[in-house]
Amino acid sequence: MKTQIMRRLMAGAAALAMPIAANAADLEVTHWWTSGGEANAVQELAKAFEAKTDHKWVDGAIAGSGNTARPVIISRIIGGDPMAATQLNHGKQAQELIEAGLMLDLTDIAEEGNWAEIIQPKSLLDACTVDGRVYCVPLNIHSIQWMWTSNAAFEKAGIDPVNNWEELKAAAPKLREAGILPLAMGAQGWQEAYLVHNFLSGTSEDLYYAVYRDKDEDTLNSDAVKAVFEELNAARDMYAGGNVQDWNLATAKVINGEAAAQVMGDWAQGEFALAGQKAGEDYNCLIGMGGEPSISTGGDAFYFPLIDNADTTAAQKELAKVLISPESQVAFNLKKGSLPVRGDVDLAAAGPCMQKGLETLAAGKVITGTDQLITPDAVGQIQDLMAEFFGSDMSTEDAHAAFVEIILNDE
């Protein structure tokens, strides 16, 4: 399979060798930021690019999640119809594209901008680096270890807001009696897979790394990992009746007080902000799902497909500089809910939830994201497994056994 992919990549590289008739001032930028909060955030990047340069941002938003957008993005690149810039996640998603020579080398501007010193944590720049060369611009730090709760929902149920996952489980019966959904979640495997990752990291960093980095068979079959699947069973019960697909629709249930909680990445903040809600008053953000705080170092990065046009290449590098600029880092991340990758920007305007993330980052409570520890194929298989588990009566034992097999076979 990998050989077939590489042949397609090299064919795409040959197609790119031909001159491309394009307006170098117009850069098509693809991404999957289409919810209300995300759209507000990405506009900050477009405005900054057009204000600081003579070029135009041509928005190429792709509706749906990254799972929908990434195949479209990759297909265009290897098929010889590349965009000028594209969002991808930190990790291994672009490695074969880089190896096939389809991505622009940004090492010169990374050195000029001293990225090695300003980008924190260092692992984000490492994820952009292949054989000592830099191929992407880290844009933000996204963490998935959050639980968002609605104060209105608990008030309606006549109980105090919860402070952690265990308290949410205990409150679930009273929430159901009051007509409140205990746990909102979109019926998509990538959302459901977040629970697996969060339960593992919430148990301990050692357990998380033993599973995803070390792929230790004894650990995978331990009682600690089996307990994670019992928690997934509890989540399945609390989630029953949610009846939405997209993550932002699940967030809307929390915003509207129809659901008590959602386990979702920090980008949910953008939806609360768009709805005019305030942390601590209308909703609460529980990092580590109320347990030991830690954040993953995943997030978004921009890659620039190689285009045989000197003017376009120059414009691409100007966009790269704008994305990493202090002004763009602050404006984008304040609206997106993520953390900046620059360690030298002023975030005095950050709200309580972002401050929690910054404090956790400063304390060194950082774990490597799963996208950087396991292959995209394994990520997809775990998502498929979770979609099957949450959409059926699959036993926890069967789900656990399938999970173990996925991890042990990941190469």
Coordinates of C-alpha atoms in Angstrom, one line a residue:
M1 CA 0.0 0.0 0.0
K2 CA 2.7 2.4 0.9
T3 CA 4.5 1.7 -2.4
Q4 CA 1.3 2.6 -4.3
I5 CA 1.0 5.8 -2.4
M6 CA 4.6 6.8 -3.1
R7 CA 4.0 6.1 -6.8
R8 CA 1.1 8.4 -6.8
L9 CA 3.1 11.0 -5.0
M10 CA 5.9 10.9 -7.4
A11 CA 3.5 11.2 -10.3
G12 CA 2.1 14.3 -8.7
A13 CA 5.6 15.7 -8.4
A14 CA 6.1 15.2 -12.1
A15 CA 2.9 17.1 -12.8
L16 CA 4.1 19.9 -10.6
A17 CA 7.2 20.3 -12.7
M18 CA 5.2 22.0 -15.4
P19 CA 4.8 25.8 -15.2
I20 CA 1.5 26.8 -13.6
A21 CA -0.4 29.7 -14.9
A22 CA -1.7 31.4 -11.8
N23 CA -1.9 34.9 -10.3
A24 CA 0.9 34.9 -7.8
A25 CA -0.9 37.5 -5.7
D26 CA -3.9 35.1 -5.1
L27 CA -3.1 32.3 -2.7
E28 CA -5.8 29.7 -2.2
V29 CA -5.7 28.5 1.4
T30 CA -7.5 25.3 2.3
H31 CA -8.7 24.4 5.8
W32 CA -11.6 22.9 7.7
W33 CA -12.5 25.7 10.0
T34 CA -16.2 26.2 9.2
S35 CA -18.0 26.5 12.6
G36 CA -19.0 30.0 13.7
G37 CA -16.1 30.4 16.1
E38 CA -13.6 28.9 13.7
A39 CA -14.7 31.1 10.8
N40 CA -14.2 34.2 13.0
A41 CA -10.7 33.0 13.9
V42 CA -9.5 32.2 10.4
Q43 CA -10.7 35.6 9.2
E44 CA -8.1 37.1 11.5
L45 CA -5.4 35.4 9.5
A46 CA -6.9 36.5 6.1
K47 CA -7.2 40.1 7.3
A48 CA -3.6 40.1 8.5
F49 CA -2.2 38.6 5.3
E50 CA -4.0 41.1 3.1
A51 CA -3.1 44.1 5.4
K52 CA 0.6 43.2 5.5
T53 CA 1.2 42.2 1.9
D54 CA 0.0 43.0 -1.6
H55 CA -1.5 39.5 -2.0
K56 CA -5.0 38.1 -1.6
W57 CA -6.2 35.2 0.6
V58 CA -8.5 33.1 -1.4
D59 CA -10.5 31.1 1.2
G60 CA -10.8 27.4 0.4
A61 CA -12.8 26.1 3.4
I62 CA -13.8 22.5 3.2
A63 CA -17.0 21.7 5.1
G64 CA -16.7 18.9 7.7
S65 CA -14.0 17.7 10.0
G66 CA -10.4 17.1 9.3
N67 CA -11.3 13.5 8.4
T68 CA -13.3 14.8 5.5
A69 CA -10.9 17.5 4.4
R70 CA -7.6 15.8 4.6
P71 CA -8.2 13.2 1.8
V72 CA -9.4 16.1 -0.5
I73 CA -6.3 18.1 0.3
I74 CA -3.9 15.3 -0.2
S75 CA -5.6 14.1 -3.4
R76 CA -5.3 17.6 -4.9
I77 CA -1.6 17.8 -4.0
I78 CA -0.6 14.4 -5.4
G79 CA -2.9 14.9 -8.4
G80 CA -1.0 18.1 -9.5
D81 CA -3.7 20.6 -8.5
P82 CA -2.2 22.0 -5.4
M83 CA -3.5 24.9 -3.3
A84 CA -1.0 27.5 -2.2
A85 CA -1.3 26.7 1.5
T86 CA -3.2 24.2 3.6
Q87 CA -4.0 23.4 7.2
L88 CA -2.9 20.0 8.5
N89 CA -2.4 18.8 12.0
H90 CA 1.0 18.4 13.7
G91 CA 2.2 14.8 13.3
K92 CA 2.8 12.4 10.5
Q93 CA 0.0 13.5 8.1
A94 CA 2.3 15.2 5.6
Q95 CA 5.4 13.0 5.9
E96 CA 5.0 11.1 2.6
L97 CA 4.2 14.3 0.8
I98 CA 7.4 15.8 2.1
E99 CA 9.4 12.7 1.2
A100 CA 8.0 12.9 -2.4
G101 CA 9.3 16.5 -2.8
L102 CA 5.8 18.0 -2.9
M103 CA 6.1 20.5 -0.1
L104 CA 7.9 23.9 0.0
D105 CA 11.1 24.0 2.2
L106 CA 10.7 26.8 4.7
T107 CA 14.1 26.4 6.4
D108 CA 15.4 29.8 5.2
I109 CA 12.6 31.8 6.8
A110 CA 12.5 29.6 9.9
E111 CA 16.2 30.5 10.4
E112 CA 15.6 34.1 9.6
G113 CA 12.7 34.3 12.1
N114 CA 14.6 32.3 14.8
W115 CA 11.7 29.9 15.0
A116 CA 13.9 27.4 17.0
E117 CA 13.9 29.9 19.9
I118 CA 10.4 31.4 19.8
I119 CA 8.3 28.3 19.1
Q120 CA 7.3 26.5 22.3
P121 CA 7.2 23.6 23.0
K122 CA 10.0 22.6 20.7
S123 CA 8.2 19.4 19.7
L124 CA 5.9 21.5 17.5
L125 CA 8.8 22.7 15.3
D126 CA 10.2 19.1 15.4
A127 CA 7.0 17.9 13.9
C128 CA 7.5 20.3 11.0
T129 CA 11.1 19.1 10.5
V130 CA 12.2 16.3 8.2
D131 CA 15.9 15.5 7.8
G132 CA 16.8 18.8 9.4
R133 CA 14.6 20.9 7.0
V134 CA 11.5 22.8 8.1
Y135 CA 8.3 22.3 6.0
C136 CA 5.5 23.8 7.9
V137 CA 4.5 26.7 10.2
P138 CA 3.1 25.7 13.6
L139 CA 0.1 27.9 14.2
N140 CA -1.3 26.9 17.5
I141 CA -1.4 24.4 20.4
H142 CA -4.7 22.6 20.6
S143 CA -5.4 20.3 23.6
I144 CA -8.3 17.8 23.8
Q145 CA -8.2 17.3 27.5
W146 CA -11.2 19.5 28.4
M147 CA -14.7 19.0 29.8
W148 CA -17.1 21.9 29.2
T149 CA -20.1 22.2 31.6
S150 CA -23.3 24.2 31.5
N151 CA -24.2 26.0 34.7
A152 CA -27.8 26.4 33.5
A153 CA -28.2 22.7 33.0
F154 CA -27.2 21.9 36.6
E155 CA -29.3 24.7 38.0
K156 CA -32.3 23.3 36.1
A157 CA -31.6 19.9 37.7
G158 CA -31.3 21.5 41.1
I159 CA -27.7 20.3 41.7
D160 CA -24.4 22.0 42.0
P161 CA -22.1 22.1 38.9
V162 CA -19.7 19.2 38.8
N163 CA -15.9 19.5 39.1
N164 CA -14.8 16.3 37.4
W165 CA -15.8 13.2 35.5
E166 CA -16.6 11.2 38.5
E167 CA -19.1 13.8 39.8
L168 CA -20.7 14.0 36.3
K169 CA -21.3 10.2 36.4
A170 CA -22.9 10.6 39.9
A171 CA -25.1 13.5 38.7
A172 CA -26.3 11.7 35.6
P173 CA -29.5 10.2 37.0
K174 CA -30.8 13.6 38.4
L175 CA -29.8 15.3 35.1
R176 CA -31.9 12.7 33.2
E177 CA -34.8 13.2 35.5
A178 CA -34.7 17.0 34.7
G179 CA -34.7 16.3 31.0
I180 CA -31.0 17.2 30.7
L181 CA -28.6 15.1 28.5
P182 CA -25.7 14.3 30.8
L183 CA -23.1 14.1 28.0
A184 CA -23.3 15.8 24.6
M185 CA -21.1 14.4 21.8
G186 CA -21.3 14.3 18.1
A187 CA -21.8 10.8 16.7
Q188 CA -18.4 10.7 14.9
G189 CA -15.5 8.4 15.7
W190 CA -12.9 11.2 16.0
Q191 CA -14.9 12.8 18.8
E192 CA -15.6 9.6 20.6
A193 CA -11.9 8.6 20.3
Y194 CA -11.0 11.7 22.4
L195 CA -12.5 10.0 25.4
V196 CA -10.1 7.0 25.0
H197 CA -7.1 9.4 24.9
N198 CA -8.3 11.5 27.7
F199 CA -9.1 8.6 30.1
L200 CA -5.6 7.2 29.4
S201 CA -3.8 10.5 30.0
G202 CA -6.0 11.3 32.9
T203 CA -5.0 8.1 34.6
S204 CA -1.3 8.9 34.3
E205 CA 1.3 10.1 31.8
D206 CA 3.1 6.9 32.3
L207 CA 0.1 4.9 31.2
Y208 CA -0.6 7.1 28.2
Y209 CA 3.0 6.8 26.9
A210 CA 3.2 3.1 27.6
V211 CA 0.2 2.6 25.4
Y212 CA 0.8 5.0 22.5
R213 CA 4.5 5.5 22.4
D214 CA 5.9 2.2 23.8
K215 CA 3.0 0.0 22.6
D216 CA 3.7 -2.2 25.7
E217 CA 1.7 -5.4 25.5
D218 CA 1.5 -5.9 29.2
T219 CA 0.3 -2.4 29.8
L220 CA -2.3 -2.7 27.0
N221 CA -3.7 -5.8 28.7
S222 CA -3.6 -4.3 32.2
D223 CA -6.5 -3.6 34.5
A224 CA -5.8 0.1 34.1
V225 CA -6.5 0.0 30.4
K226 CA -9.5 -2.3 30.8
A227 CA -10.8 0.3 33.3
V228 CA -10.7 2.9 30.6
F229 CA -13.2 0.8 28.5
E230 CA -15.5 0.6 31.5
E231 CA -15.5 4.4 31.6
L232 CA -16.3 4.4 27.9
N233 CA -19.3 2.3 28.7
A234 CA -20.5 4.8 31.3
A235 CA -20.0 7.6 28.7
R236 CA -22.1 5.6 26.2
D237 CA -24.9 5.5 28.7
M238 CA -24.7 9.2 29.4
Y239 CA -24.5 10.1 25.8
A240 CA -27.5 8.0 24.6
G241 CA -30.1 10.2 23.0
G242 CA -27.7 13.0 21.9
N243 CA -28.7 12.8 18.2
V244 CA -26.2 15.2 16.7
Q245 CA -23.3 14.6 14.4
D246 CA -21.1 17.7 14.4
W247 CA -19.0 18.7 17.4
N248 CA -20.3 22.3 17.4
L249 CA -23.9 21.1 17.5
A250 CA -23.0 19.2 20.6
T251 CA -21.4 22.3 22.0
A252 CA -24.6 24.2 21.2
K253 CA -26.5 21.8 23.5
V254 CA -24.2 22.8 26.4
I255 CA -24.5 26.5 25.5
N256 CA -28.3 26.2 25.5
G257 CA -28.5 24.2 28.7
E258 CA -29.9 21.1 27.0
A259 CA -26.8 19.1 28.0
A260 CA -24.7 19.2 31.1
A261 CA -21.2 18.5 29.7
Q262 CA -19.1 17.9 26.6
V263 CA -15.6 16.4 26.3
M264 CA -14.1 18.4 23.5
G265 CA -10.9 20.3 22.6
D266 CA -10.2 23.9 23.6
W267 CA -11.6 25.1 20.3
A268 CA -15.1 24.8 21.9
Q269 CA -14.2 28.2 23.5
G270 CA -14.8 29.9 20.2
E271 CA -18.4 28.7 20.2
F272 CA -19.1 29.9 23.8
A273 CA -17.5 33.3 22.9
L274 CA -19.6 33.6 19.8
A275 CA -22.7 32.9 21.9
G276 CA -21.8 35.7 24.3
Q277 CA -21.2 33.3 27.2
K278 CA -18.6 33.8 29.9
A279 CA -16.4 31.2 31.6
G280 CA -17.2 30.9 35.3
E281 CA -20.6 32.5 34.9
D282 CA -22.4 30.6 32.1
Y283 CA -20.1 27.6 31.7
N284 CA -17.0 26.0 33.3
C285 CA -13.9 24.5 31.6
L286 CA -12.3 21.6 33.4
I287 CA -8.9 20.8 32.1
G288 CA -7.9 17.2 32.4
M289 CA -11.7 16.6 32.8
G290 CA -11.3 17.8 36.3
G291 CA -8.4 15.5 37.2
E292 CA -4.7 16.1 36.9
P293 CA -4.2 18.9 34.5
S294 CA -2.2 18.2 31.4
I295 CA -2.4 19.3 27.8
S296 CA -1.3 17.6 24.6
T297 CA 0.9 19.4 22.2
G298 CA -1.2 18.7 19.1
G299 CA -2.6 21.5 17.0
D300 CA -2.6 23.0 13.5
A301 CA 0.2 23.8 11.1
F302 CA 0.3 25.3 7.6
Y303 CA 2.0 23.5 4.8
F304 CA 2.8 25.0 1.4
P305 CA 2.7 22.7 -1.6
L306 CA 5.5 23.2 -4.0
I307 CA 4.4 25.3 -7.0
D308 CA 6.8 26.0 -10.0
N309 CA 6.3 29.8 -10.0
A310 CA 8.8 32.1 -8.3
D311 CA 6.2 34.8 -7.5
T312 CA 3.9 32.3 -5.9
T313 CA 6.7 30.9 -3.9
A314 CA 7.6 34.3 -2.6
A315 CA 4.0 35.0 -1.7
Q316 CA 3.8 31.7 0.2
K317 CA 6.8 32.6 2.3
E318 CA 5.2 36.0 3.1
L319 CA 2.1 34.2 4.3
A320 CA 4.3 31.9 6.4
K321 CA 5.8 35.0 8.1
V322 CA 2.4 36.5 8.7
L323 CA 1.1 33.3 10.4
I324 CA 4.0 33.2 12.9
S325 CA 3.9 36.9 13.6
P326 CA 3.0 38.0 17.2
E327 CA 0.0 39.9 16.0
S328 CA -1.5 37.0 14.1
Q329 CA -0.7 34.6 16.9
V330 CA -2.6 36.7 19.4
A331 CA -5.6 37.6 17.2
F332 CA -6.2 34.1 15.9
N333 CA -5.7 32.1 19.1
L334 CA -7.9 34.4 21.2
K335 CA -10.8 33.7 18.9
K336 CA -9.9 30.0 18.2
G337 CA -9.5 29.1 21.9
S338 CA -6.1 27.5 21.3
L339 CA -2.8 28.6 22.7
P340 CA -0.1 30.4 20.6
V341 CA 3.1 28.6 19.6
R342 CA 5.2 31.7 20.4
G343 CA 6.4 32.0 23.9
D344 CA 7.0 35.8 23.6
V345 CA 3.5 37.2 23.0
D346 CA 1.3 39.1 25.4
L347 CA -1.9 37.3 26.2
A348 CA -3.2 39.6 29.0
A349 CA -6.6 39.6 27.2
A350 CA -6.9 35.8 27.5
G351 CA -9.9 34.5 29.3
P352 CA -10.0 32.1 32.3
C353 CA -9.9 28.9 30.2
M354 CA -7.0 30.0 28.1
Q355 CA -5.2 31.1 31.2
K356 CA -5.7 27.6 32.6
G357 CA -4.1 26.2 29.5
L358 CA -1.2 28.7 29.7
E359 CA -0.6 27.9 33.3
T360 CA -0.5 24.1 32.6
L361 CA 1.9 24.7 29.7
A362 CA 4.1 26.9 31.8
A363 CA 4.2 24.2 34.5
G364 CA 5.5 21.7 32.0
K365 CA 2.4 19.5 32.2
V366 CA 2.6 18.6 28.6
I367 CA 2.1 15.3 26.7
T368 CA 2.8 14.5 23.1
G369 CA -0.4 14.3 21.0
T370 CA -1.5 10.9 19.7
D371 CA -1.0 12.1 16.1
Q372 CA 2.7 12.3 16.8
L373 CA 2.9 8.9 18.5
I374 CA 0.9 6.6 16.2
T375 CA 0.3 6.5 12.5
P376 CA -2.6 8.1 10.7
D377 CA -3.8 4.6 9.9
A378 CA -4.0 3.6 13.6
V379 CA -5.7 6.9 14.4
G380 CA -8.3 6.1 11.8
Q381 CA -8.8 2.6 13.1
I382 CA -9.3 3.8 16.6
Q383 CA -11.9 6.3 15.4
D384 CA -13.7 3.5 13.5
L385 CA -13.7 1.3 16.5
M386 CA -15.2 4.0 18.7
A387 CA -17.9 4.8 16.1
E388 CA -18.8 1.1 16.2
F389 CA -18.7 0.9 20.0
F390 CA -20.8 4.0 20.6
G391 CA -23.2 3.1 17.8
S392 CA -23.9 -0.4 19.0
D393 CA -24.0 -2.7 22.0
M394 CA -20.4 -3.9 21.5
S395 CA -19.0 -5.2 24.8
T396 CA -16.2 -3.4 26.6
E397 CA -14.2 -6.6 26.4
D398 CA -14.5 -6.8 22.6
A399 CA -13.7 -3.1 22.2
H400 CA -10.6 -3.4 24.5
A401 CA -9.4 -6.4 22.5
A402 CA -9.8 -4.6 19.2
F403 CA -7.9 -1.5 20.6
V404 CA -5.0 -3.7 21.7
E405 CA -4.7 -5.2 18.3
I406 CA -4.7 -1.8 16.6
I407 CA -1.9 -0.5 18.8
L408 CA 0.3 -3.7 18.6
N409 CA 0.0 -3.8 14.8
D410 CA 0.8 -0.1 14.4
E411 CA 4.1 0.4 12.5

